[in-house]
C-alpha positions as a Markdown table, in Angstrom:
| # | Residue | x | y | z |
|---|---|---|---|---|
| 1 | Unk | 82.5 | -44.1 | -127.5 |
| 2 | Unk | 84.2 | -41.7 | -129.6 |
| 3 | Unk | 86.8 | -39.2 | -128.3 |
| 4 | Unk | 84.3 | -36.1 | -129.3 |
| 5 | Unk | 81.5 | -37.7 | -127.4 |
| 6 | Unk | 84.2 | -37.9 | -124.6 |
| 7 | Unk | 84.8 | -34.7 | -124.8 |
| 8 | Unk | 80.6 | -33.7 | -124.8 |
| 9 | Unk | 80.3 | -36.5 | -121.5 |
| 10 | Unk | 83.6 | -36.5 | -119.9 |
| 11 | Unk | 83.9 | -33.7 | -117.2 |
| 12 | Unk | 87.4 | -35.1 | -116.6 |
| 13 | Unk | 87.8 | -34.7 | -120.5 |
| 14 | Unk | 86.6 | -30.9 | -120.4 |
| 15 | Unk | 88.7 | -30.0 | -117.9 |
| 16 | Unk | 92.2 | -31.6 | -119.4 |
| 17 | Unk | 91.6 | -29.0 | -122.2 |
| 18 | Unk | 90.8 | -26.5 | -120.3 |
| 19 | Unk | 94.4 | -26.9 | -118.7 |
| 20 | Unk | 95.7 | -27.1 | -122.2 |
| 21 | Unk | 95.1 | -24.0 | -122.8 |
| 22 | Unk | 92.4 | -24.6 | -125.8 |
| 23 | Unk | 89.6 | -21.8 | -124.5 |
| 24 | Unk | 87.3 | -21.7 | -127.0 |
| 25 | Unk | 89.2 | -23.2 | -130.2 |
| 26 | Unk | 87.8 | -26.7 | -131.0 |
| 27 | Unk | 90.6 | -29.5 | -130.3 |
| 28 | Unk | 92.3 | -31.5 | -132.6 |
| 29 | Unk | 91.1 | -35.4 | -132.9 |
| 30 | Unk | 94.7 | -36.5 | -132.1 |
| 31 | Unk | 94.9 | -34.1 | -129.1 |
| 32 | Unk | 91.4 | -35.6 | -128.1 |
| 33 | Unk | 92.8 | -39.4 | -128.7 |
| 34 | Unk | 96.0 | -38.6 | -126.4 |
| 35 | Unk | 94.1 | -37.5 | -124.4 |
| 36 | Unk | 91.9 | -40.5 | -123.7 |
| 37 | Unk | 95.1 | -42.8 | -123.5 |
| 38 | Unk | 96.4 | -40.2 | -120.8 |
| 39 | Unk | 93.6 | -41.1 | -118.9 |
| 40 | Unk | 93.6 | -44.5 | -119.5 |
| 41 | Unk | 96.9 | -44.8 | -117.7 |
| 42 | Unk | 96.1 | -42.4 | -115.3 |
| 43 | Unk | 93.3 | -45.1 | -114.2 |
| 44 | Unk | 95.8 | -48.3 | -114.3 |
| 45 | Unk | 98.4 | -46.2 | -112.4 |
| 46 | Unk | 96.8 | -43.7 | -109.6 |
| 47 | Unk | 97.2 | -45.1 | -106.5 |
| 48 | Unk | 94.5 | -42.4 | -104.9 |
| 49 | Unk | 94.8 | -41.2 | -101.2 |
| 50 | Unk | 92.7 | -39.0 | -99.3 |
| 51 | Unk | 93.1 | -37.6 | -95.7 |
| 52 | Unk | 90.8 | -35.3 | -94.0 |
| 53 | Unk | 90.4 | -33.8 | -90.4 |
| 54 | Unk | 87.8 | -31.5 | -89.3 |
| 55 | Unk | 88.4 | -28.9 | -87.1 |
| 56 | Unk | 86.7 | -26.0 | -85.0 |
| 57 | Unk | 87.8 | -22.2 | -86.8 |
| 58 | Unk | 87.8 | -18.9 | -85.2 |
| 59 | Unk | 88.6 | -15.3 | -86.3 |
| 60 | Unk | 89.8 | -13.5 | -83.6 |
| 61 | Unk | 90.9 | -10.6 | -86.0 |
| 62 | Unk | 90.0 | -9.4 | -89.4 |
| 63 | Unk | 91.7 | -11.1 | -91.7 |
| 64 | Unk | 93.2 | -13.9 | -89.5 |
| 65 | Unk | 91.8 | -17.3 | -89.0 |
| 66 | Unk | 92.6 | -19.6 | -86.6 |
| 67 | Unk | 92.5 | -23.1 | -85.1 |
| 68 | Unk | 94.4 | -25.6 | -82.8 |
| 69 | Unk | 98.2 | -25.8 | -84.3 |
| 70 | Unk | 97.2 | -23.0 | -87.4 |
| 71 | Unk | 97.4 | -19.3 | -87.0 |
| 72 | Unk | 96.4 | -17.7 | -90.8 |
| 73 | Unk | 96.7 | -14.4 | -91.8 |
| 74 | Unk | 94.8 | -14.5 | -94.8 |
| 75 | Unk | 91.8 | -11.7 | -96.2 |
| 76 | Unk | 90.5 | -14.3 | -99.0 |
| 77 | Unk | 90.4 | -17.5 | -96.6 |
| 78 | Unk | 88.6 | -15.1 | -94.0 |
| 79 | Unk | 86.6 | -14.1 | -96.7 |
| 80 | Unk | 85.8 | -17.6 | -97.8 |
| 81 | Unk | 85.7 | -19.1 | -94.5 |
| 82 | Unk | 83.1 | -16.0 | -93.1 |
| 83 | Unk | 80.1 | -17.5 | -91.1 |
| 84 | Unk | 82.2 | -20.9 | -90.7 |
| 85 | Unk | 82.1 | -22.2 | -86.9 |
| 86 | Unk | 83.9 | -25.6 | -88.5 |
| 87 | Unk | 86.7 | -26.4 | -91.4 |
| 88 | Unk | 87.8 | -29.1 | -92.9 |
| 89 | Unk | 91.7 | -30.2 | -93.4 |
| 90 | Unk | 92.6 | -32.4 | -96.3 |
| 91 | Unk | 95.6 | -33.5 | -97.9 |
| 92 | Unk | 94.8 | -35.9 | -101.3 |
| 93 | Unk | 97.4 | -37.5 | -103.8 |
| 94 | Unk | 97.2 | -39.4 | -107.2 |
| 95 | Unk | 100.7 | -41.2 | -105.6 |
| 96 | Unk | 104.0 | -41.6 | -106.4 |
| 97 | Unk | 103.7 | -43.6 | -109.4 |
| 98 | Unk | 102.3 | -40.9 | -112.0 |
| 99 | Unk | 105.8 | -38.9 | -110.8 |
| 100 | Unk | 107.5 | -42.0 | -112.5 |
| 101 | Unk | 105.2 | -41.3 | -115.2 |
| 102 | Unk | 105.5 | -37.9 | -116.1 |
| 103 | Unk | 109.4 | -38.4 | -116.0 |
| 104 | Unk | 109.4 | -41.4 | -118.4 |
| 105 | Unk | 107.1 | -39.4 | -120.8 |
| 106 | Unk | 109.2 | -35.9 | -120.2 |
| 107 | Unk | 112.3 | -38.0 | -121.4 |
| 108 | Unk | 110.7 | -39.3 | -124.0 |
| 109 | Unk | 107.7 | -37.6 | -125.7 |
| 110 | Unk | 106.7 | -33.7 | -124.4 |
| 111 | Unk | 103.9 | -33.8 | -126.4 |
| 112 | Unk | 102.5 | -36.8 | -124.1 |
| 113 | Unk | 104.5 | -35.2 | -120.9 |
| 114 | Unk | 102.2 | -32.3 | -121.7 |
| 115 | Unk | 98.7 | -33.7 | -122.1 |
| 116 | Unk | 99.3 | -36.4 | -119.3 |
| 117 | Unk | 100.0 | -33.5 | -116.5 |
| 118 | Unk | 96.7 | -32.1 | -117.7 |
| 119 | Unk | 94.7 | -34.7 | -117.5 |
| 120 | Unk | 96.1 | -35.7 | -113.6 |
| 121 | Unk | 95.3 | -32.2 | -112.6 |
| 122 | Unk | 91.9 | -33.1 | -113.9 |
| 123 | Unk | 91.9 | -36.6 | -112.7 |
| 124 | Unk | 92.8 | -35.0 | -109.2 |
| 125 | Unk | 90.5 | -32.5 | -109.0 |
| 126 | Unk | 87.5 | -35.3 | -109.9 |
| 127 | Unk | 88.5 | -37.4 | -107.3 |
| 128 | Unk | 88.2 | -34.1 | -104.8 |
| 129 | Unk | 84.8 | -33.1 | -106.4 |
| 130 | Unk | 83.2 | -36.8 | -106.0 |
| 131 | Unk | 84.8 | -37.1 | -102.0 |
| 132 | Unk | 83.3 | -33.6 | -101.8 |
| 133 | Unk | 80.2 | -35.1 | -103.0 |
| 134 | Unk | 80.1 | -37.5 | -100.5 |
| 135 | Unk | 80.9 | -35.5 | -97.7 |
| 136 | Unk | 78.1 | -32.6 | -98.4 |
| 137 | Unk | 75.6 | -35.7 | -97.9 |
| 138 | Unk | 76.8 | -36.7 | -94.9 |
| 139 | Unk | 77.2 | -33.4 | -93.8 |
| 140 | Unk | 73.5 | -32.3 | -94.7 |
| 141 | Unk | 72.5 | -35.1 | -92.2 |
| 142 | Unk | 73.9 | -32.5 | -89.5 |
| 143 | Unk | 72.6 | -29.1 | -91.6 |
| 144 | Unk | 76.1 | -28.6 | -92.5 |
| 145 | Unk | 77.0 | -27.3 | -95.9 |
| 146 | Unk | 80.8 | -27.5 | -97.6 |
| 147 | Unk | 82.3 | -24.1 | -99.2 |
| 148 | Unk | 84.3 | -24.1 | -102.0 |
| 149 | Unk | 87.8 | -25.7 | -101.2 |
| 150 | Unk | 90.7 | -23.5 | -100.8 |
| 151 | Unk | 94.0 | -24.4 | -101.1 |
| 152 | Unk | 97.7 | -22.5 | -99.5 |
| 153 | Unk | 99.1 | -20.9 | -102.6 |
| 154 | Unk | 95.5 | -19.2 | -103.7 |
| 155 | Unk | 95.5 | -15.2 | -103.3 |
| 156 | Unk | 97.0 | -14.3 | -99.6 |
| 157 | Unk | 96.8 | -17.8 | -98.3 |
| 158 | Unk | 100.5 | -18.1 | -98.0 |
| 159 | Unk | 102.0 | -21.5 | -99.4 |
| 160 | Unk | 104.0 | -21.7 | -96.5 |
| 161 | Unk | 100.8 | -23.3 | -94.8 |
| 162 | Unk | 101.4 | -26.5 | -96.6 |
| 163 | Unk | 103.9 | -27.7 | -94.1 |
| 164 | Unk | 101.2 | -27.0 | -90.9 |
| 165 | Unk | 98.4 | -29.0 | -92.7 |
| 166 | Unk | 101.0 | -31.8 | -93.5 |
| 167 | Unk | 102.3 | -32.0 | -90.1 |
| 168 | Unk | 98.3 | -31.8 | -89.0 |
| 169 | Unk | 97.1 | -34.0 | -90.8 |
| 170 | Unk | 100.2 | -36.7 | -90.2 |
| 171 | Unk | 100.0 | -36.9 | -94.3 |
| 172 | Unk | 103.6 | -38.4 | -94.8 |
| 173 | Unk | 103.0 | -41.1 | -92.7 |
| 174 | Unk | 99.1 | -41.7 | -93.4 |
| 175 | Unk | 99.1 | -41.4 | -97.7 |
| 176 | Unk | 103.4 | -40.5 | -97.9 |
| 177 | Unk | 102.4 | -37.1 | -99.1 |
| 178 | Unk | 105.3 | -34.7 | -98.5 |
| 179 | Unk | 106.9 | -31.4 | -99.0 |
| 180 | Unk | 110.1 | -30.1 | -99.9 |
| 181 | Unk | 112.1 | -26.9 | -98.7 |
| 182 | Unk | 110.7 | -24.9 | -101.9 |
| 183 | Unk | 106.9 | -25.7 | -100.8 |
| 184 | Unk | 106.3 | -27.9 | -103.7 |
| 185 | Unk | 104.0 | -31.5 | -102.4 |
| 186 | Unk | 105.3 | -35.1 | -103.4 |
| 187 | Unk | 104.1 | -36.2 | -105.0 |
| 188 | Unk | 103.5 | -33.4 | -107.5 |
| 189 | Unk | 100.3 | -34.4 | -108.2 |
| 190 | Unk | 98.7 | -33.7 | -105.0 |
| 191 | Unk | 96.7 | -31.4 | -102.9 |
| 192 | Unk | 95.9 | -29.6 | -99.5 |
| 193 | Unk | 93.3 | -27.9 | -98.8 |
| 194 | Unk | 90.7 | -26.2 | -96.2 |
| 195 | Unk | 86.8 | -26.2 | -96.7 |
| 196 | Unk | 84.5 | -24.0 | -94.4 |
| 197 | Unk | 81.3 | -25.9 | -92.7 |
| 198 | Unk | 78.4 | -23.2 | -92.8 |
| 199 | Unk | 74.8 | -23.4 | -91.7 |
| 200 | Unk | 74.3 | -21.3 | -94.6 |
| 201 | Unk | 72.9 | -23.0 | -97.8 |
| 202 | Unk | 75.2 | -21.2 | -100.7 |
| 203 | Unk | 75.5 | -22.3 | -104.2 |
| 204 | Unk | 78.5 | -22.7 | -105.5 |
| 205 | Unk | 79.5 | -23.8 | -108.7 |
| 206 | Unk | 81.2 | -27.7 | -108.7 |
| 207 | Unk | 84.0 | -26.8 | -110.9 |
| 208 | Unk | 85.3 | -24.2 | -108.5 |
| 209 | Unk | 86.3 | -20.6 | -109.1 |
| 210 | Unk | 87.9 | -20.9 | -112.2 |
| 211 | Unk | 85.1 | -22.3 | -114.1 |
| 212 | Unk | 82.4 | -20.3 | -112.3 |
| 213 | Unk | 81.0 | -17.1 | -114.1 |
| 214 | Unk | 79.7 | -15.5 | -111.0 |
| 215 | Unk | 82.2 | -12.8 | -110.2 |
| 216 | Unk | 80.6 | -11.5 | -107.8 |
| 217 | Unk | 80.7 | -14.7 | -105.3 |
| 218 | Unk | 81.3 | -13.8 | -101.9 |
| 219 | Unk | 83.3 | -17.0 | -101.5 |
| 220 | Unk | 85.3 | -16.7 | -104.6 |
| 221 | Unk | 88.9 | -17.2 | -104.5 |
Protein backbone atom coordinates (compact mmCIF):
# COMPACT_ATOMS: atom_id res chain seq x y z
CA UNK A 1 0.00 0.00 0.00
CA UNK A 2 1.07 3.25 -1.06
CA UNK A 3 1.45 6.26 1.19
CA UNK A 4 -1.62 8.17 -0.68
CA UNK A 5 -3.80 5.20 -0.25
CA UNK A 6 -2.62 5.48 3.47
CA UNK A 7 -3.59 8.58 3.61
CA UNK A 8 -7.45 7.66 1.76
CA UNK A 9 -7.59 4.36 4.51
CA UNK A 10 -5.56 5.50 7.48
CA UNK A 11 -7.66 7.44 10.04
CA UNK A 12 -4.44 7.61 12.05
CA UNK A 13 -2.82 8.91 8.79
CA UNK A 14 -5.72 11.77 8.38
CA UNK A 15 -5.39 12.84 11.59
CA UNK A 16 -1.20 13.26 11.71
CA UNK A 17 -1.93 15.92 8.94
CA UNK A 18 -4.46 17.36 10.34
CA UNK A 19 -2.03 18.13 13.40
CA UNK A 20 0.47 19.29 10.83
CA UNK A 21 -1.30 21.96 10.04
CA UNK A 22 -2.00 20.92 6.22
CA UNK A 23 -6.09 21.94 6.17
CA UNK A 24 -7.04 21.61 2.94
CA UNK A 25 -3.58 21.78 0.80
CA UNK A 26 -2.67 18.27 -0.50
CA UNK A 27 0.59 16.88 1.24
CA UNK A 28 3.79 16.29 -0.04
CA UNK A 29 4.79 12.50 -0.91
CA UNK A 30 7.84 12.80 1.30
CA UNK A 31 5.71 14.39 4.12
CA UNK A 32 3.30 11.33 3.52
CA UNK A 33 6.43 8.78 3.51
CA UNK A 34 7.75 10.23 6.94
CA UNK A 35 4.96 10.03 8.03
CA UNK A 36 4.36 6.32 7.57
CA UNK A 37 7.91 5.58 9.17
CA UNK A 38 6.71 7.81 12.16
CA UNK A 39 4.15 5.43 12.68
CA UNK A 40 6.07 2.52 12.01
CA UNK A 41 8.14 3.28 15.16
CA UNK A 42 5.46 4.51 16.98
CA UNK A 43 4.10 0.73 16.70
CA UNK A 44 7.61 -1.01 17.60
CA UNK A 45 7.96 1.51 20.53
CA UNK A 46 4.40 2.42 22.37
CA UNK A 47 4.23 0.69 25.28
CA UNK A 48 0.21 1.56 25.64
CA UNK A 49 -1.51 1.87 29.02
CA UNK A 50 -4.98 2.50 29.90
CA UNK A 51 -6.62 3.11 33.35
CA UNK A 52 -10.27 3.82 33.92
CA UNK A 53 -12.61 4.19 36.97
CA UNK A 54 -16.23 4.86 36.86
CA UNK A 55 -17.77 6.90 39.17
CA UNK A 56 -21.33 8.29 40.37
CA UNK A 57 -21.57 12.41 39.19
CA UNK A 58 -23.74 15.06 40.76
CA UNK A 59 -24.40 18.73 40.20
CA UNK A 60 -25.33 20.30 43.13
CA UNK A 61 -24.94 23.81 41.48
CA UNK A 62 -24.90 25.23 38.07
CA UNK A 63 -21.90 24.96 36.69
CA UNK A 64 -20.20 22.62 39.30
CA UNK A 65 -19.89 18.93 39.09
CA UNK A 66 -19.08 16.70 41.54
CA UNK A 67 -18.00 13.26 42.84
CA UNK A 68 -16.19 11.42 45.66
CA UNK A 69 -12.52 13.17 45.99
CA UNK A 70 -13.50 15.86 42.87
CA UNK A 71 -15.27 19.10 43.31
CA UNK A 72 -15.38 20.95 39.50
CA UNK A 73 -16.36 24.16 38.76
CA UNK A 74 -16.66 23.96 35.20
CA UNK A 75 -19.82 25.49 32.72
CA UNK A 76 -18.58 23.21 29.63
CA UNK A 77 -18.06 19.89 31.71
CA UNK A 78 -21.56 20.64 33.27
CA UNK A 79 -22.63 21.28 29.93
CA UNK A 80 -21.19 18.13 28.58
CA UNK A 81 -21.82 15.98 31.49
CA UNK A 82 -25.89 17.29 31.63
CA UNK A 83 -28.28 14.28 32.09
CA UNK A 84 -25.10 12.09 33.29
CA UNK A 85 -26.09 10.02 36.67
CA UNK A 86 -22.38 8.24 35.98
CA UNK A 87 -18.71 9.37 34.55
CA UNK A 88 -15.98 7.74 33.65
CA UNK A 89 -12.16 8.51 34.88
CA UNK A 90 -9.36 7.61 32.66
CA UNK A 91 -5.80 8.33 32.47
CA UNK A 92 -3.99 6.54 29.06
CA UNK A 93 -0.18 6.80 27.96
CA UNK A 94 1.78 5.86 24.79
CA UNK A 95 4.83 5.32 27.71
CA UNK A 96 7.99 6.55 28.41
CA UNK A 97 9.82 5.34 25.56
CA UNK A 98 8.41 7.75 22.68
CA UNK A 99 9.76 10.70 25.32
CA UNK A 100 13.27 9.03 24.49
CA UNK A 101 12.11 9.35 21.01
CA UNK A 102 11.01 12.62 20.38
CA UNK A 103 14.33 13.75 22.24
CA UNK A 104 16.68 11.65 19.95
CA UNK A 105 14.79 13.02 16.88
CA UNK A 106 14.60 16.87 18.38
CA UNK A 107 18.46 16.56 18.62
CA UNK A 108 18.82 15.30 15.57
CA UNK A 109 16.24 15.93 12.76
CA UNK A 110 13.16 18.67 13.61
CA UNK A 111 11.72 17.86 10.55
CA UNK A 112 11.17 14.11 11.89
CA UNK A 113 10.79 15.62 15.73
CA UNK A 114 7.86 17.40 14.01
CA UNK A 115 5.91 14.73 12.15
CA UNK A 116 6.63 12.08 14.82
CA UNK A 117 4.69 14.26 17.71
CA UNK A 118 1.87 14.30 15.24
CA UNK A 119 1.52 11.15 14.49
CA UNK A 120 1.58 10.00 18.52
CA UNK A 121 -1.07 12.56 19.24
CA UNK A 122 -2.91 10.60 16.52
CA UNK A 123 -1.66 7.31 17.55
CA UNK A 124 -2.99 8.31 21.09
CA UNK A 125 -6.10 9.49 20.31
CA UNK A 126 -6.80 5.91 18.19
CA UNK A 127 -5.97 3.97 20.86
CA UNK A 128 -8.76 6.14 23.06
CA UNK A 129 -11.31 5.91 20.11
CA UNK A 130 -10.99 1.94 19.72
CA UNK A 131 -11.06 1.47 24.04
CA UNK A 132 -14.03 3.90 23.59
CA UNK A 133 -15.33 1.45 21.13
CA UNK A 134 -15.27 -1.22 23.33
CA UNK A 135 -16.59 0.29 26.26
CA UNK A 136 -19.91 1.74 24.38
CA UNK A 137 -20.58 -2.14 23.68
CA UNK A 138 -20.33 -3.13 26.90
CA UNK A 139 -22.01 -0.32 28.12
CA UNK A 140 -25.15 -0.73 25.69
CA UNK A 141 -25.57 -4.13 27.48
CA UNK A 142 -26.63 -1.84 30.53
CA UNK A 143 -28.54 0.99 28.16
CA UNK A 144 -25.64 3.14 28.89
CA UNK A 145 -24.26 5.47 26.30
CA UNK A 146 -20.52 7.26 26.39
CA UNK A 147 -20.34 11.23 25.61
CA UNK A 148 -17.68 12.66 24.02
CA UNK A 149 -14.44 12.61 26.24
CA UNK A 150 -13.41 15.65 27.92
CA UNK A 151 -10.17 16.37 29.10
CA UNK A 152 -8.79 19.13 32.19
CA UNK A 153 -7.27 21.86 30.06
CA UNK A 154 -10.46 22.08 27.51
CA UNK A 155 -12.50 25.50 27.94
CA UNK A 156 -13.21 26.15 31.89
CA UNK A 157 -12.23 22.66 32.94
CA UNK A 158 -9.16 23.92 34.79
CA UNK A 159 -5.89 21.89 34.12
CA UNK A 160 -5.29 21.91 37.63
CA UNK A 161 -7.68 18.75 37.73
CA UNK A 162 -5.04 16.59 36.30
CA UNK A 163 -3.38 16.02 39.65
CA UNK A 164 -7.14 14.80 41.35
CA UNK A 165 -7.64 12.25 38.50
CA UNK A 166 -3.96 11.09 38.89
CA UNK A 167 -4.14 10.64 42.48
CA UNK A 168 -7.86 8.90 41.75
CA UNK A 169 -7.07 6.87 39.49
CA UNK A 170 -3.50 5.74 41.37
CA UNK A 171 -2.07 6.31 37.61
CA UNK A 172 1.75 6.64 38.74
CA UNK A 173 1.72 3.51 40.33
CA UNK A 174 -0.79 1.61 37.93
CA UNK A 175 0.70 2.78 34.09
CA UNK A 176 3.75 5.38 35.84
CA UNK A 177 1.78 8.28 34.33
CA UNK A 178 2.72 11.42 36.23
CA UNK A 179 2.61 15.10 36.47
CA UNK A 180 4.89 17.84 37.12
CA UNK A 181 4.45 21.17 39.15
CA UNK A 182 3.63 23.09 35.72
CA UNK A 183 0.58 20.53 35.03
CA UNK A 184 2.23 19.00 32.08
CA UNK A 185 1.61 14.58 32.12
CA UNK A 186 4.75 12.24 31.81
CA UNK A 187 4.91 11.08 29.86
CA UNK A 188 4.10 13.81 27.36
CA UNK A 189 2.22 11.74 25.28
CA UNK A 190 -0.48 10.98 27.47
CA UNK A 191 -4.06 11.72 28.57
CA UNK A 192 -6.88 12.20 31.29
CA UNK A 193 -9.94 12.38 30.72
CA UNK A 194 -13.80 12.30 32.02
CA UNK A 195 -16.69 10.72 29.83
CA UNK A 196 -20.46 11.19 30.92
CA UNK A 197 -22.72 7.74 31.01
CA UNK A 198 -26.31 8.91 29.73
CA UNK A 199 -29.39 6.98 29.10
CA UNK A 200 -29.74 9.31 26.32
CA UNK A 201 -28.82 7.96 22.80
CA UNK A 202 -26.77 11.07 21.23
CA UNK A 203 -24.70 11.01 18.21
CA UNK A 204 -21.60 12.26 18.38
CA UNK A 205 -19.08 12.44 15.88
CA UNK A 206 -15.91 9.72 16.55
CA UNK A 207 -13.28 12.18 15.83
CA UNK A 208 -14.35 14.51 18.61
CA UNK A 209 -15.09 18.11 18.60
CA UNK A 210 -12.45 19.26 16.48
CA UNK A 211 -13.32 17.29 13.56
CA UNK A 212 -17.09 17.53 14.03
CA UNK A 213 -19.13 20.12 11.84
CA UNK A 214 -22.06 20.24 14.06
CA UNK A 215 -21.64 23.57 15.95
CA UNK A 216 -24.46 23.43 17.38
CA UNK A 217 -23.78 20.18 19.62
CA UNK A 218 -25.04 20.48 22.98
CA UNK A 219 -22.08 18.37 24.12
CA UNK A 220 -19.45 20.12 22.22
CA UNK A 221 -16.35 21.23 23.94
Amino acid sequence: MNSRTDMETDIRVREAVRYLGYGRKEVDEQTLELIREAFAALEETAAKRIVWQRRPVTFPEEDRVETEGMKIHSHGLAKNLKGCGEMILLAATLGTQIDLLLRKYNRTDMTRAVVMQACAAAELEEYLDQWQDEMKEKLGEEGLYPRPRFSPGYGDFSIQHQKELLSLLDAPKRIGLTMTEGCMLTPTKSVTAVMGLSREKFPCHRQGCEACGKTDCAYRR
